[in-house]
Amino acid sequence: MANLKDIAENVICGKADKNAAYPPSRKGQPGVLELVEEAIKEGVSPIEILNEGLIAGMEVVGKRFKANECYVPEVLIAARAMKTGMVVLQPLLVATGVKPAGTFIIGTVKGDLHDIGKNLVAMMLEGAGFKIVDLGIDVPGQKFLEASKENRGAIVGMSALLTTTMVGMKSNVDLIRSASLDFQVPIVIGGAPVTQEYADEIGVDGYATDAASAVDLVKSLLKAN
Ligand code: B1M
């Protein structure tokens, strides 16, 4: 009998599938992929597998990351395991008409090529059930605006790692705010040089210090809008 707690446990420890070498203590044992497949075969609903298996696991990882009980590599490994399960689950979720928690557009701002933190934020939000529109790195303001128009109701996230590129966030925000869209575009920012003070100064809706806090922030903005 498929156990959703086992799926969550395997996400937490990063065991993607039975051939995965990590973690060595689970060598040869089924991973997220096999457990998700088993649950599907047994008729467990895709949404239950998503919420009580994959998302529940990523939530634990997020809390541990926030509390410095685990670090970037563990989060990336857990996110990879979660994605392995999503490959089989995604088409079923689409077929059953399950809607994502919301849409999150994310990119690293123009002139900036750093993407490790941005990817982490994207993965954690995907783990929390969001549809991710990843614009990549070196993203000009116009691209954030176009993506907002194409994804009505989405929250926009901008990442910057350089003090020189962080300042470009202001013109991106001004561009989106002056576009006279007939709907609100909540904007959140983050990245090593970014501060709450800077976020207040450029008038965005939120700032998060790390990927787990970004999930809490985006969820709270979704509730407020
Ligand atoms: Co560069 N780099 N780098 N770099 N790099 C830094 C940022 C730097 C602090 C190193 C240093 O000098 N000590 C420095 C910036 C100095 C400054 O501006 N004050 C620097 C520099 C100067 C440069 C170059 C200019 C170097 C050169 O070529 N002379 C150059 C710039 C290239 C460019 O972007 N145009 C450059 C290049 C590179 C590499 C390509 C070699 C590589 C990037 C590889 C990649 O990303 N694919 C690289 C790296 C790896 C770093 C360091 C070492 C690590 C960054 C990182 O990935 N951290 C970095 C020094 C450091 O931070 N120790 C450095 C791990 C990551 C998980 O953390 O990105 O902070 P972080 O993300 C966190 C939070 O900030 C937050 O959540 C994440 C997870 O908790 N967060 C968000 C991030 N985005 C968010 C968005 C949100 C919310 C939260 O909402 C939307």
Short mmCIF file of C-alpha atoms and ligand atoms in Angstrom, two decimals:
data_model
loop_
_atom_site.label_atom_id
_atom_site.label_comp_id
_atom_site.label_asym_id
_atom_site.label_seq_id
_atom_site.Cartn_x
_atom_site.Cartn_y
_atom_site.Cartn_z
CA MET A 1 0.00 0.00 0.00
CA ALA A 2 1.45 3.36 -1.06
CA ASN A 3 2.40 5.56 1.82
CA LEU A 4 2.40 9.31 1.20
CA LYS A 5 4.66 9.84 4.22
CA ASP A 6 7.26 7.66 2.49
CA ILE A 7 7.11 9.93 -0.55
CA ALA A 8 7.62 12.99 1.67
CA GLU A 9 10.51 11.24 3.47
CA ASN A 10 12.19 10.44 0.17
CA VAL A 11 11.83 14.04 -0.99
CA ILE A 12 13.39 15.22 2.29
CA CYS A 13 16.39 12.92 2.01
CA GLY A 14 16.69 13.50 -1.75
CA LYS A 15 16.17 9.92 -2.97
CA ALA A 16 14.93 10.58 -6.51
CA ASP A 17 14.60 7.01 -7.79
CA LYS A 18 15.85 3.52 -7.01
CA ASN A 19 19.02 3.97 -9.10
CA ALA A 20 20.00 7.22 -7.37
CA ALA A 21 23.29 6.86 -5.50
CA TYR A 22 22.23 9.46 -2.92
CA PRO A 23 21.71 8.99 -0.05
CA PRO A 24 24.02 5.94 0.21
CA SER A 25 22.01 4.59 3.17
CA ARG A 26 19.04 4.00 0.81
CA LYS A 27 20.99 2.30 -1.99
CA GLY A 28 18.74 0.10 -4.14
CA GLN A 29 15.56 1.13 -2.34
CA PRO A 30 12.64 2.73 -4.19
CA GLY A 31 12.74 6.51 -4.42
CA VAL A 32 10.20 9.27 -5.09
CA LEU A 33 9.64 8.11 -8.69
CA GLU A 34 8.72 4.49 -7.83
CA LEU A 35 6.63 5.51 -4.80
CA VAL A 36 4.66 8.06 -6.81
CA GLU A 37 4.10 5.48 -9.58
CA GLU A 38 2.94 2.95 -6.99
CA ALA A 39 0.51 5.43 -5.44
CA ILE A 40 -0.92 6.27 -8.88
CA LYS A 41 -1.38 2.55 -9.65
CA GLU A 42 -3.22 2.09 -6.37
CA GLY A 43 -5.60 4.89 -7.30
CA VAL A 44 -4.46 7.58 -4.87
CA SER A 45 -5.54 10.92 -6.31
CA PRO A 46 -2.77 12.99 -7.94
CA ILE A 47 -3.63 16.01 -5.80
CA GLU A 48 -3.22 13.96 -2.62
CA ILE A 49 0.15 12.68 -3.82
CA LEU A 50 1.17 16.26 -4.59
CA ASN A 51 0.00 17.83 -1.33
CA GLU A 52 0.68 15.09 1.20
CA GLY A 53 3.75 13.62 -0.52
CA LEU A 54 5.81 16.03 -2.61
CA ILE A 55 4.77 19.41 -1.15
CA ALA A 56 4.74 18.09 2.42
CA GLY A 57 8.34 16.92 1.92
CA MET A 58 9.50 20.23 0.44
CA GLU A 59 7.83 22.12 3.29
CA VAL A 60 9.96 20.25 5.80
CA VAL A 61 13.09 21.00 3.73
CA GLY A 62 12.12 24.70 3.60
CA LYS A 63 11.70 24.87 7.38
CA ARG A 64 15.04 23.12 7.98
CA PHE A 65 16.78 25.44 5.49
CA LYS A 66 15.33 28.49 7.22
CA ALA A 67 16.51 27.19 10.60
CA ASN A 68 20.02 26.48 9.19
CA GLU A 69 19.49 22.77 9.83
CA CYS A 70 20.31 22.02 6.19
CA TYR A 71 22.05 23.91 3.40
CA VAL A 72 21.86 24.73 -0.32
CA PRO A 73 23.10 21.32 -1.62
CA GLU A 74 20.49 19.41 0.42
CA VAL A 75 17.73 21.73 -0.83
CA LEU A 76 18.84 21.28 -4.45
CA ILE A 77 18.94 17.48 -4.03
CA ALA A 78 15.48 17.46 -2.43
CA ALA A 79 14.11 19.69 -5.20
CA ARG A 80 15.55 17.32 -7.82
CA ALA A 81 13.83 14.38 -6.11
CA MET A 82 10.56 16.30 -6.02
CA LYS A 83 10.88 17.13 -9.73
CA THR A 84 11.40 13.42 -10.54
CA GLY A 85 8.01 12.74 -9.01
CA MET A 86 6.46 15.74 -10.77
CA VAL A 87 7.41 14.30 -14.17
CA VAL A 88 4.85 11.49 -13.74
CA LEU A 89 2.38 13.52 -11.71
CA GLN A 90 2.19 16.69 -13.81
CA PRO A 91 0.25 15.22 -16.80
CA LEU A 92 -2.28 13.66 -14.42
CA LEU A 93 -2.74 16.93 -12.55
CA VAL A 94 -3.31 18.73 -15.83
CA ALA A 95 -5.75 16.04 -17.00
CA THR A 96 -7.76 16.26 -13.77
CA GLY A 97 -7.87 20.07 -14.04
CA VAL A 98 -5.99 20.74 -10.81
CA LYS A 99 -5.04 24.40 -10.69
CA PRO A 100 -1.62 25.51 -9.38
CA ALA A 101 -1.55 27.58 -6.15
CA GLY A 102 -0.65 30.59 -8.31
CA THR A 103 1.84 31.69 -10.95
CA PHE A 104 5.24 33.07 -10.10
CA ILE A 105 7.37 34.81 -12.71
CA ILE A 106 11.03 34.91 -11.80
CA GLY A 107 14.25 36.14 -13.34
CA THR A 108 17.69 37.52 -12.54
CA VAL A 109 17.82 41.17 -13.58
CA LYS A 110 19.64 42.60 -16.59
CA GLY A 111 23.44 42.42 -16.52
CA ASP A 112 23.42 39.73 -13.83
CA LEU A 113 24.31 36.11 -14.58
CA HIS A 114 23.95 34.64 -11.08
CA ASP A 115 21.18 32.04 -10.98
CA ILE A 116 21.80 29.60 -8.12
CA GLY A 117 19.71 31.57 -5.61
CA LYS A 118 17.07 32.39 -8.22
CA ASN A 119 16.74 28.69 -9.11
CA LEU A 120 16.45 27.78 -5.46
CA VAL A 121 13.60 30.25 -4.97
CA ALA A 122 11.90 28.88 -8.11
CA MET A 123 12.28 25.28 -6.94
CA MET A 124 10.92 25.98 -3.47
CA LEU A 125 7.91 27.76 -4.92
CA GLU A 126 7.35 24.94 -7.39
CA GLY A 127 7.54 22.63 -4.39
CA ALA A 128 4.82 24.73 -2.77
CA GLY A 129 2.53 24.11 -5.76
CA PHE A 130 3.17 27.22 -7.86
CA LYS A 131 3.46 27.32 -11.65
CA ILE A 132 6.86 28.84 -12.40
CA VAL A 133 7.60 31.06 -15.39
CA ASP A 134 11.38 31.22 -15.31
CA LEU A 135 12.74 34.03 -17.48
CA GLY A 136 16.34 33.03 -16.76
CA ILE A 137 19.25 35.40 -16.26
CA ASP A 138 20.14 38.84 -17.64
CA VAL A 139 16.44 39.70 -17.94
CA PRO A 140 15.52 43.20 -19.16
CA GLY A 141 12.56 45.04 -17.57
CA GLN A 142 10.54 44.74 -20.76
CA LYS A 143 10.61 40.94 -20.47
CA PHE A 144 9.25 41.05 -16.90
CA LEU A 145 6.47 43.34 -18.17
CA GLU A 146 5.61 41.09 -21.13
CA ALA A 147 5.51 38.02 -18.88
CA SER A 148 3.17 39.87 -16.48
CA LYS A 149 0.83 40.66 -19.36
CA GLU A 150 0.88 37.03 -20.53
CA ASN A 151 0.27 35.69 -17.01
CA ARG A 152 -2.49 37.82 -15.56
CA GLY A 153 -2.60 37.57 -11.78
CA ALA A 154 0.97 36.31 -11.47
CA ILE A 155 3.42 37.54 -8.88
CA VAL A 156 6.75 38.81 -10.24
CA GLY A 157 10.04 37.99 -8.54
CA MET A 158 13.38 39.62 -9.33
CA SER A 159 16.75 38.43 -8.14
CA ALA A 160 20.06 40.35 -8.16
CA LEU A 161 23.47 39.40 -6.77
CA LEU A 162 25.48 42.44 -7.75
CA THR A 163 25.19 45.89 -6.21
CA THR A 164 25.53 47.25 -9.76
CA THR A 165 22.58 45.24 -11.15
CA MET A 166 20.36 45.55 -8.07
CA VAL A 167 19.78 49.22 -8.90
CA GLY A 168 18.13 48.12 -12.18
CA MET A 169 15.25 46.70 -10.13
CA LYS A 170 13.89 50.21 -9.66
CA SER A 171 13.50 50.89 -13.39
CA ASN A 172 11.86 47.46 -13.85
CA VAL A 173 9.38 48.28 -11.11
CA ASP A 174 8.70 51.72 -12.59
CA LEU A 175 8.18 50.16 -16.03
CA ILE A 176 5.61 47.65 -14.74
CA ARG A 177 3.85 50.22 -12.56
CA SER A 178 3.60 52.77 -15.39
CA ALA A 179 2.23 50.23 -17.91
CA SER A 180 -1.38 51.04 -16.87
CA LEU A 181 -2.40 47.38 -16.70
CA ASP A 182 -5.97 46.80 -15.56
CA PHE A 183 -4.78 44.38 -12.87
CA GLN A 184 -2.29 44.48 -9.98
CA VAL A 185 1.19 43.00 -10.40
CA PRO A 186 2.63 42.18 -6.96
CA ILE A 187 6.44 42.38 -7.12
CA VAL A 188 8.93 40.76 -4.74
CA ILE A 189 12.70 41.02 -4.76
CA GLY A 190 15.68 39.27 -3.25
CA GLY A 191 19.36 38.45 -3.58
CA ALA A 192 22.44 38.96 -1.44
CA PRO A 193 22.81 42.77 -1.74
CA VAL A 194 19.05 43.46 -1.52
CA THR A 195 17.59 44.76 1.76
CA GLN A 196 14.16 45.53 3.16
CA GLU A 197 15.18 49.18 3.13
CA TYR A 198 15.86 49.03 -0.61
CA ALA A 199 12.58 47.18 -1.20
CA ASP A 200 10.72 49.95 0.65
CA GLU A 201 12.62 52.60 -1.28
CA ILE A 202 11.61 51.25 -4.71
CA GLY A 203 8.06 50.44 -3.63
CA VAL A 204 7.81 46.69 -4.15
CA ASP A 205 5.36 44.46 -2.30
CA GLY A 206 7.92 42.35 -0.51
CA TYR A 207 11.47 41.27 0.10
CA ALA A 208 12.73 37.86 1.21
CA THR A 209 16.16 37.00 2.58
CA ASP A 210 16.08 33.36 1.46
CA ALA A 211 14.13 30.83 -0.59
CA ALA A 212 12.01 29.49 2.28
CA SER A 213 11.01 33.03 3.33
CA ALA A 214 10.19 33.76 -0.32
CA VAL A 215 7.60 30.95 -0.22
CA ASP A 216 5.97 32.42 2.92
CA LEU A 217 6.03 35.90 1.39
CA VAL A 218 4.50 34.85 -1.94
CA LYS A 219 1.79 32.81 -0.20
CA SER A 220 0.89 35.79 2.01
CA LEU A 221 0.71 38.11 -1.03
CA LEU A 222 -1.54 35.63 -2.79
CA LYS A 223 -3.92 35.64 0.18
CA ALA A 224 -3.91 39.45 0.29
CA ASN A 225 -4.69 39.88 -3.43
CO1 B1M B 1 29.77 36.24 -8.52
N1 B1M B 1 29.81 37.71 -7.25
N2 B1M B 1 30.44 37.42 -9.91
N3 B1M B 1 29.77 34.66 -9.62
N4 B1M B 1 29.44 35.25 -6.97
C1 B1M B 1 29.29 37.45 -5.91
C2 B1M B 1 27.81 37.80 -5.84
C3 B1M B 1 30.20 38.40 -5.02
C4 B1M B 1 29.55 38.84 -3.70
C5 B1M B 1 31.58 37.72 -4.79
C6 B1M B 1 32.55 38.60 -4.02
O1 B1M B 1 33.15 39.47 -4.58
N5 B1M B 1 32.68 38.36 -2.73
C7 B1M B 1 30.46 39.59 -6.01
C8 B1M B 1 29.43 40.74 -5.97
C9 B1M B 1 30.00 41.99 -5.33
C10 B1M B 1 28.98 43.04 -5.30
O2 B1M B 1 28.34 43.36 -6.24
N6 B1M B 1 28.85 43.64 -4.13
C11 B1M B 1 30.48 38.87 -7.34
C12 B1M B 1 31.08 39.35 -8.51
C13 B1M B 1 31.84 40.67 -8.36
C14 B1M B 1 31.03 38.66 -9.74
C15 B1M B 1 31.66 39.10 -11.08
C16 B1M B 1 31.57 40.58 -11.41
C17 B1M B 1 33.11 38.60 -11.05
C18 B1M B 1 33.95 39.02 -12.23
O3 B1M B 1 33.70 38.52 -13.30
N7 B1M B 1 34.85 39.93 -11.96
C19 B1M B 1 30.89 38.24 -12.10
C20 B1M B 1 29.62 38.92 -12.58
C21 B1M B 1 28.96 38.19 -13.68
C22 B1M B 1 27.60 38.80 -13.95
O4 B1M B 1 26.66 38.46 -13.28
N8 B1M B 1 27.54 39.72 -14.90
C23 B1M B 1 30.54 37.06 -11.24
C24 B1M B 1 30.37 35.78 -11.74
C25 B1M B 1 30.07 34.66 -10.98
C26 B1M B 1 30.04 33.24 -11.51
C27 B1M B 1 29.49 33.14 -12.95
C28 B1M B 1 31.46 32.72 -11.51
C29 B1M B 1 29.20 32.51 -10.41
C30 B1M B 1 27.68 32.43 -10.70
C31 B1M B 1 27.24 31.07 -11.18
C32 B1M B 1 25.75 30.99 -11.24
O5 B1M B 1 25.01 31.63 -10.52
N9 B1M B 1 25.31 30.14 -12.16
C33 B1M B 1 29.41 33.42 -9.22
C34 B1M B 1 29.17 33.04 -7.88
C35 B1M B 1 28.85 31.57 -7.65
C36 B1M B 1 29.23 33.94 -6.81
C37 B1M B 1 29.13 33.66 -5.30
C38 B1M B 1 30.45 33.01 -4.91
C39 B1M B 1 27.99 32.77 -4.84
C40 B1M B 1 26.60 33.23 -5.26
C41 B1M B 1 25.61 32.14 -4.94
O6 B1M B 1 25.23 31.39 -5.81
N10 B1M B 1 25.26 31.99 -3.65
C42 B1M B 1 28.94 35.11 -4.70
C43 B1M B 1 29.64 35.30 -3.36
C44 B1M B 1 28.76 34.85 -2.22
O7 B1M B 1 27.56 35.12 -2.22
N11 B1M B 1 29.35 34.24 -1.27
C45 B1M B 1 29.35 35.98 -5.83
C46 B1M B 1 24.40 30.89 -3.17
C47 B1M B 1 22.94 31.28 -3.36
C48 B1M B 1 22.03 30.16 -2.87
O8 B1M B 1 22.70 32.43 -2.59
O9 B1M B 1 22.27 33.84 -4.62
O10 B1M B 1 22.36 34.88 -2.30
P1 B1M B 1 22.01 33.74 -3.18
O11 B1M B 1 20.46 33.45 -3.05
C49 B1M B 1 19.81 33.32 -1.80
C50 B1M B 1 19.23 34.65 -1.28
O12 B1M B 1 19.96 35.78 -1.69
C51 B1M B 1 17.81 34.63 -1.70
O13 B1M B 1 17.45 33.25 -1.66
C52 B1M B 1 18.57 32.47 -2.09
C53 B1M B 1 18.51 31.16 -1.36
O14 B1M B 1 18.45 31.30 0.01
N12 B1M B 1 17.38 35.13 -3.01
C54 B1M B 1 16.11 35.56 -3.21
C55 B1M B 1 18.05 35.21 -4.19
N13 B1M B 1 17.24 35.67 -5.13
C56 B1M B 1 16.04 35.89 -4.57
C57 B1M B 1 14.84 36.37 -5.10
C58 B1M B 1 13.73 36.50 -4.25
C59 B1M B 1 13.83 36.17 -2.91
C60 B1M B 1 15.01 35.69 -2.36
O15 B1M B 1 12.54 36.94 -4.66
C61 B1M B 1 12.34 37.10 -6.02
#
